[in-house]
């Protein structure tokens, strides 16, 4: 199955099972070039690095590989600079290609390096987590974290192609698979109530279909608002509080789990503010529960609010947050910084 994204770059997302060994020919066709730099982490490299490298070599590429320690803590400026130095030492030119093979951490880091090296080199995403498949590999957001906050330095840089082999997801740990389920639930909440209902059938039992639907929703949002001036902000549902949780615990809580907690908090607040119905809140909580995702956080409202202030969504003295109105429909609302603690408090489980 192929889905085309029409943004500042037009590119194709190829979705299938067992297609990694065709990556070389797909990349050759999409971008050409002489050298392919595979960027991956130390979990993914031994599983899939050689299959990709062999396929690239068969299609005439010189292959080099940059492997870094897995996990969010590697998504920093040190790894970023070290990757740029690697690309320079390997003498990649603008017509060569960076292939991100991994989850969202690999994709965000490799994408930002591809955007920056020589002011932009060819770039292909090969997501290997469910979260990367449905979200981070599509749409061109790339970034690394600073000590001050998450994704604070980065670029909008669309890939030249995305190759999405669902069979690679079979080796994910269950909790990493669930991270992706959180983002899938997010798509249902922001854009498609029928799709949300369909999640009563386990995602694992309808994997390719569910991934394709999320990619379609993201494609449409990115086509409308590539640079996040409006509609794209809806994709941040659950993320303001989610990022705050990640930051407060030094990235021990994974992104998907933090986003799940963030969605629960903001929906509870929305219900208590009269924005959505109790049945909307109940449906979200039941769905998160079905996928064994968190329904809240132990952090206090004041701690969360303070951590939210370094969020990119802050605009002067207000923060744009996403609140659900009903399943499948959310709204953007500016929350003045002074009101933030109160709003978050409404979203905590023990709020009255
Ligand atoms: N750019 C965007 O639009 C966007 C959107 C959503 C999230 N993100 C970012 O994505 C990141 C989270 O991504 P993630 O959840 O994929 O985390 P991740 O990249 O850290 O991967 C999670 C874990 O799974 C392992 N792994 C990856 N693929 C595997 C496989 N096939 N088999 C076995 N293990 C595998 C990794 O080594 C890692 O330990 C965060 O940094 C978040 O900010 C970006």
XYZ file of C-alpha atoms and ligand atoms in Angstrom:
396
model
C 0.000 0.000 0.000
C 1.262 3.480 -0.825
C 0.245 6.805 0.701
C 1.511 10.070 -0.772
C 2.225 13.109 1.381
C 1.957 16.484 -0.340
C 3.933 18.974 1.739
C 6.971 21.114 0.830
C 8.261 17.773 -0.466
C 6.023 15.205 -2.107
C 6.923 11.721 -0.926
C 5.584 8.220 -0.689
C 5.016 6.072 2.369
C 5.188 2.399 1.388
C 3.434 0.119 3.869
C 3.787 -3.654 3.734
C 4.975 -6.742 5.552
C 8.446 -8.188 4.911
C 9.556 -5.357 2.622
C 12.800 -4.348 4.383
C 14.851 -6.414 1.943
C 13.439 -4.280 -0.871
C 14.587 -1.072 0.822
C 17.683 -0.715 -1.353
C 15.762 -0.588 -4.614
C 13.074 1.692 -3.146
C 15.719 4.100 -1.853
C 17.641 3.971 -5.136
C 14.453 4.860 -6.990
C 13.446 7.613 -4.544
C 16.759 9.418 -4.026
C 19.698 7.792 -5.866
C 23.160 8.704 -4.510
C 26.349 6.749 -3.850
C 26.681 6.383 -0.081
C 23.944 5.420 2.363
C 24.486 6.152 6.054
C 22.295 3.919 8.218
C 21.565 5.622 11.534
C 20.215 3.284 14.186
C 20.405 2.347 17.870
C 22.103 -0.578 19.587
C 18.849 -2.569 19.934
C 17.775 -2.246 16.329
C 21.204 -2.617 14.684
C 21.639 -6.347 15.498
C 18.020 -7.117 14.538
C 17.657 -5.333 11.202
C 20.869 -3.420 10.380
C 22.371 -6.120 8.171
C 19.158 -6.807 6.211
C 19.010 -3.120 5.305
C 22.748 -2.864 4.617
C 22.672 -5.931 2.336
C 19.726 -4.577 0.389
C 21.466 -1.206 -0.033
C 24.711 -2.862 -1.166
C 22.836 -4.984 -3.691
C 21.570 -1.730 -5.152
C 25.023 -0.251 -5.558
C 25.391 1.795 -2.367
C 28.494 2.107 -0.253
C 27.020 1.554 3.224
C 28.226 3.106 6.479
C 26.478 2.700 9.820
C 26.209 4.974 12.860
C 24.934 3.180 15.979
C 24.204 4.954 19.266
C 22.888 3.753 22.654
C 19.107 3.305 22.594
C 16.746 5.539 24.520
C 15.485 9.087 24.868
C 18.576 10.181 26.779
C 20.614 9.777 23.575
C 18.408 12.326 21.799
C 20.714 15.185 22.728
C 23.123 17.666 21.182
C 26.180 15.467 21.935
C 24.870 12.545 19.862
C 23.710 15.008 17.213
C 27.175 16.583 16.816
C 28.876 13.192 16.909
C 26.570 12.007 14.094
C 27.349 15.110 12.016
C 31.074 14.460 12.504
C 30.570 10.862 11.401
C 28.810 11.997 8.206
C 31.644 14.436 7.495
C 34.367 11.829 8.180
C 32.581 9.399 5.861
C 32.527 12.211 3.273
C 28.822 12.114 2.539
C 27.710 14.699 0.021
C 24.323 16.310 -0.483
C 23.295 13.686 -3.006
C 23.989 10.832 -0.588
C 21.352 9.552 1.801
C 20.775 9.165 5.521
C 18.502 6.213 6.366
C 16.936 6.351 9.838
C 16.293 2.755 10.953
C 14.581 2.786 14.331
C 12.008 4.355 16.578
C 11.183 7.984 17.124
C 14.477 8.704 18.836
C 16.469 7.509 15.818
C 14.152 9.270 13.356
C 14.160 12.612 15.185
C 17.928 12.623 15.644
C 18.846 11.355 12.169
C 16.290 13.697 10.588
C 17.732 16.737 12.323
C 21.255 15.685 11.293
C 20.049 15.196 7.695
C 18.431 18.653 7.785
C 21.592 20.293 9.112
C 24.466 18.479 7.423
C 25.495 20.589 4.404
C 22.175 22.430 4.930
C 20.234 19.352 3.920
C 21.007 15.872 2.651
C 18.649 13.187 1.352
C 16.737 11.412 4.044
C 14.674 8.245 4.327
C 12.704 7.003 7.335
C 12.401 3.295 8.129
C 10.364 3.206 11.360
C 10.748 0.140 13.573
C 8.400 1.046 16.455
C 4.641 1.388 16.281
C 4.926 4.970 17.521
C 7.394 5.866 14.772
C 5.233 4.111 12.180
C 2.071 6.047 13.009
C 3.560 9.348 14.006
C 7.193 10.413 14.106
C 8.326 9.051 10.716
C 5.711 11.095 8.858
C 5.398 14.872 8.687
C 8.969 16.116 8.919
C 9.377 17.159 12.534
C 12.938 16.492 13.661
C 14.587 17.501 16.915
C 16.841 16.794 19.866
C 16.284 17.659 23.517
C 18.061 20.304 25.580
C 18.461 20.165 29.362
C 15.817 22.901 29.469
C 13.180 20.818 27.707
C 12.129 18.354 25.073
C 12.590 18.851 21.316
C 13.757 22.433 21.876
C 16.127 22.417 18.909
C 15.218 20.953 15.547
C 13.877 21.567 12.073
C 10.930 20.861 9.855
C 12.513 18.526 7.315
C 10.376 16.137 5.319
C 11.828 12.740 4.400
C 12.226 11.790 0.734
C 10.524 8.454 1.387
C 9.165 6.350 4.242
C 9.391 2.570 4.179
C 7.113 1.016 6.737
C 7.592 -2.729 7.198
C 5.028 -3.868 9.787
C 6.832 -7.190 10.301
C 9.624 -5.283 12.080
C 7.188 -4.506 14.904
C 7.013 -8.190 15.910
C 10.183 -7.858 18.028
C 8.955 -4.892 20.102
C 8.643 -5.284 23.861
C 4.958 -5.140 24.846
C 5.372 -1.819 26.649
C 7.023 -0.256 23.593
C 4.161 -1.547 21.436
C 1.743 0.099 23.885
C 3.540 3.452 23.416
C 2.379 3.343 19.811
C -1.140 2.385 20.916
C -1.274 5.655 22.881
C -0.579 7.687 19.736
C -3.113 5.612 17.791
C -5.771 6.394 20.423
C -4.772 10.051 20.040
C -5.606 9.947 16.311
C -9.048 8.559 17.092
C -9.651 11.279 19.650
C -8.573 14.181 17.427
C -9.842 13.082 14.065
C -12.009 10.000 13.616
C -14.654 8.703 16.028
C -15.369 5.558 13.937
C -11.673 4.726 14.037
C -11.680 5.310 17.801
C -14.574 2.830 18.141
C -12.700 0.306 15.999
C -9.976 0.181 18.660
C -12.274 -2.137 20.628
C -10.723 -4.733 18.326
C -7.106 -5.094 19.481
C -4.705 -2.977 17.447
C -2.402 -5.987 17.085
C -5.234 -7.804 15.254
C -5.659 -5.000 12.690
C -2.132 -3.628 12.637
C -1.610 -2.655 9.002
C -5.094 -1.143 8.716
C -4.755 0.868 11.928
C -1.316 2.167 10.961
C -2.543 3.173 7.509
C -5.514 5.092 8.972
C -3.248 7.040 11.355
C -0.834 7.845 8.539
C -3.765 9.112 6.437
C -4.968 11.376 9.246
C -1.452 12.715 9.745
C -0.965 13.171 5.982
C -4.112 15.313 5.799
C -3.123 17.456 8.771
C 0.430 17.957 7.477
C -0.846 18.862 4.000
C -3.066 21.529 5.558
C -0.575 22.920 8.071
C 2.989 21.685 7.598
C 4.575 24.303 9.885
C 2.127 24.009 12.788
C 0.375 27.335 12.573
C -3.048 25.833 13.314
C -4.532 22.385 12.647
C -1.244 20.536 13.230
C -1.311 21.661 16.862
C -4.146 19.136 17.348
C -1.520 16.393 17.100
C -0.172 17.704 20.402
C -3.222 16.361 22.273
C -1.865 15.050 25.588
C 1.640 16.272 24.800
C 1.922 19.410 26.958
C 1.360 17.473 30.169
C 3.069 14.414 28.658
C 6.274 16.329 27.949
C 6.146 17.776 31.459
C 5.998 14.237 32.924
C 8.910 13.115 30.732
C 10.968 16.092 31.803
C 10.149 15.759 35.513
C 11.270 12.148 35.712
C 14.313 12.513 33.476
C 12.720 10.562 30.594
C 12.186 7.381 32.637
C 8.530 7.378 31.537
C 8.409 6.626 27.817
C 6.907 9.158 25.422
C 3.800 7.103 24.601
C 3.011 6.376 28.242
C 3.524 10.040 29.145
C 1.206 11.109 26.314
C -1.437 8.638 27.526
C -1.278 10.153 31.004
C -1.393 13.631 29.436
C -4.506 12.759 27.403
C -6.248 11.435 30.530
C -5.356 14.588 32.505
C -6.465 17.033 29.835
C -9.702 15.145 29.098
C -10.585 15.001 32.781
C -9.958 18.763 32.920
C -12.077 19.268 29.776
C -14.982 17.391 31.375
C -14.712 19.414 34.559
C -14.538 22.645 32.511
C -17.748 21.662 30.693
C -16.036 21.176 27.317
C -16.765 17.466 26.854
C -19.267 14.975 28.216
C -18.683 12.394 30.900
C -19.186 9.642 28.308
C -16.351 11.108 26.222
C -14.069 11.039 29.268
C -15.212 7.522 30.157
C -14.582 6.255 26.614
C -11.031 7.603 26.633
C -10.256 6.197 30.077
C -11.698 2.789 29.138
C -9.680 2.684 25.921
C -6.423 3.688 27.622
C -7.149 1.059 30.288
C -7.787 -1.616 27.652
C -4.276 -0.993 26.314
C -2.786 -0.937 29.836
C -1.771 2.694 29.526
C -1.575 5.151 32.447
C -4.699 7.082 33.410
C -2.975 9.882 35.280
C 0.207 10.880 37.045
C 1.476 11.103 40.603
C 3.050 14.532 39.977
C 1.349 17.515 41.600
C -0.341 20.216 39.536
C 2.224 22.870 40.479
C 5.154 20.606 39.470
C 3.534 19.811 36.136
C 2.624 23.440 35.453
C 6.187 24.584 36.123
C 7.570 21.906 33.784
C 5.013 22.931 31.115
C 6.427 26.444 30.942
C 9.412 25.361 28.852
C 7.042 23.760 26.345
C 7.337 24.988 22.762
C 3.574 25.507 22.642
C 4.038 28.479 24.982
C 3.271 31.754 23.307
C 4.217 34.638 25.602
C 1.976 34.418 28.625
C -0.279 31.650 27.360
C 0.026 28.024 26.357
C -2.038 26.553 23.512
C -3.521 23.296 24.754
C -5.711 20.720 23.017
C -9.027 19.863 24.707
C -11.509 17.251 23.497
C -15.075 18.314 22.722
C -16.217 14.816 21.774
C -14.601 11.638 20.512
C -13.077 12.540 17.137
C -13.147 16.309 17.691
C -10.782 18.486 19.708
C -10.239 22.224 20.029
C -7.228 24.479 20.600
C -7.495 26.759 23.585
C -5.061 29.316 24.918
C -4.559 28.840 28.624
C -3.006 31.843 30.383
C 0.115 30.809 32.284
C -1.498 31.971 35.528
C -4.445 29.595 34.992
C -2.340 26.569 34.104
C -2.020 25.138 37.594
C -5.792 25.315 38.063
C -6.511 23.593 34.748
C -4.031 20.805 35.428
C -5.400 20.371 38.951
C -8.844 19.751 37.447
C -7.276 16.983 35.386
C -5.725 15.055 38.238
C -7.548 11.948 39.383
C -8.169 13.098 42.934
C -9.490 16.515 41.877
C -12.857 17.516 43.308
N 8.865 13.803 15.028
C 7.644 13.597 15.436
O 6.679 14.011 14.795
C 7.412 12.791 16.678
C 6.115 12.322 16.987
C 5.955 11.513 18.110
C 7.050 11.195 18.895
N 8.295 11.664 18.568
C 9.466 11.314 19.380
O 9.653 9.900 19.272
C 10.392 9.460 20.414
C 9.781 8.178 20.941
O 9.863 7.201 19.943
P 9.741 5.646 20.283
O 8.623 5.429 21.202
O 9.777 4.945 18.980
O 11.046 5.384 21.160
P 12.488 4.783 20.828
O 12.984 5.230 19.524
O 13.322 5.089 22.027
O 12.212 3.206 20.772
C 11.758 2.550 21.925
C 12.640 1.314 22.224
O 12.358 0.283 21.294
C 13.570 -0.229 20.744
N 13.221 -0.717 19.396
C 12.960 0.030 18.315
N 12.531 -0.751 17.317
C 12.546 -2.026 17.760
C 12.182 -3.272 17.189
N 11.654 -3.362 15.969
N 12.328 -4.376 17.944
C 12.794 -4.303 19.222
N 13.128 -3.145 19.818
C 12.993 -2.010 19.106
C 14.521 0.923 20.804
O 15.853 0.498 20.777
C 14.136 1.562 22.132
O 14.784 0.904 23.193
C 10.363 10.599 21.414
O 11.623 11.217 21.444
C 9.333 11.557 20.854
O 9.589 12.888 21.183
C 8.482 12.446 17.481
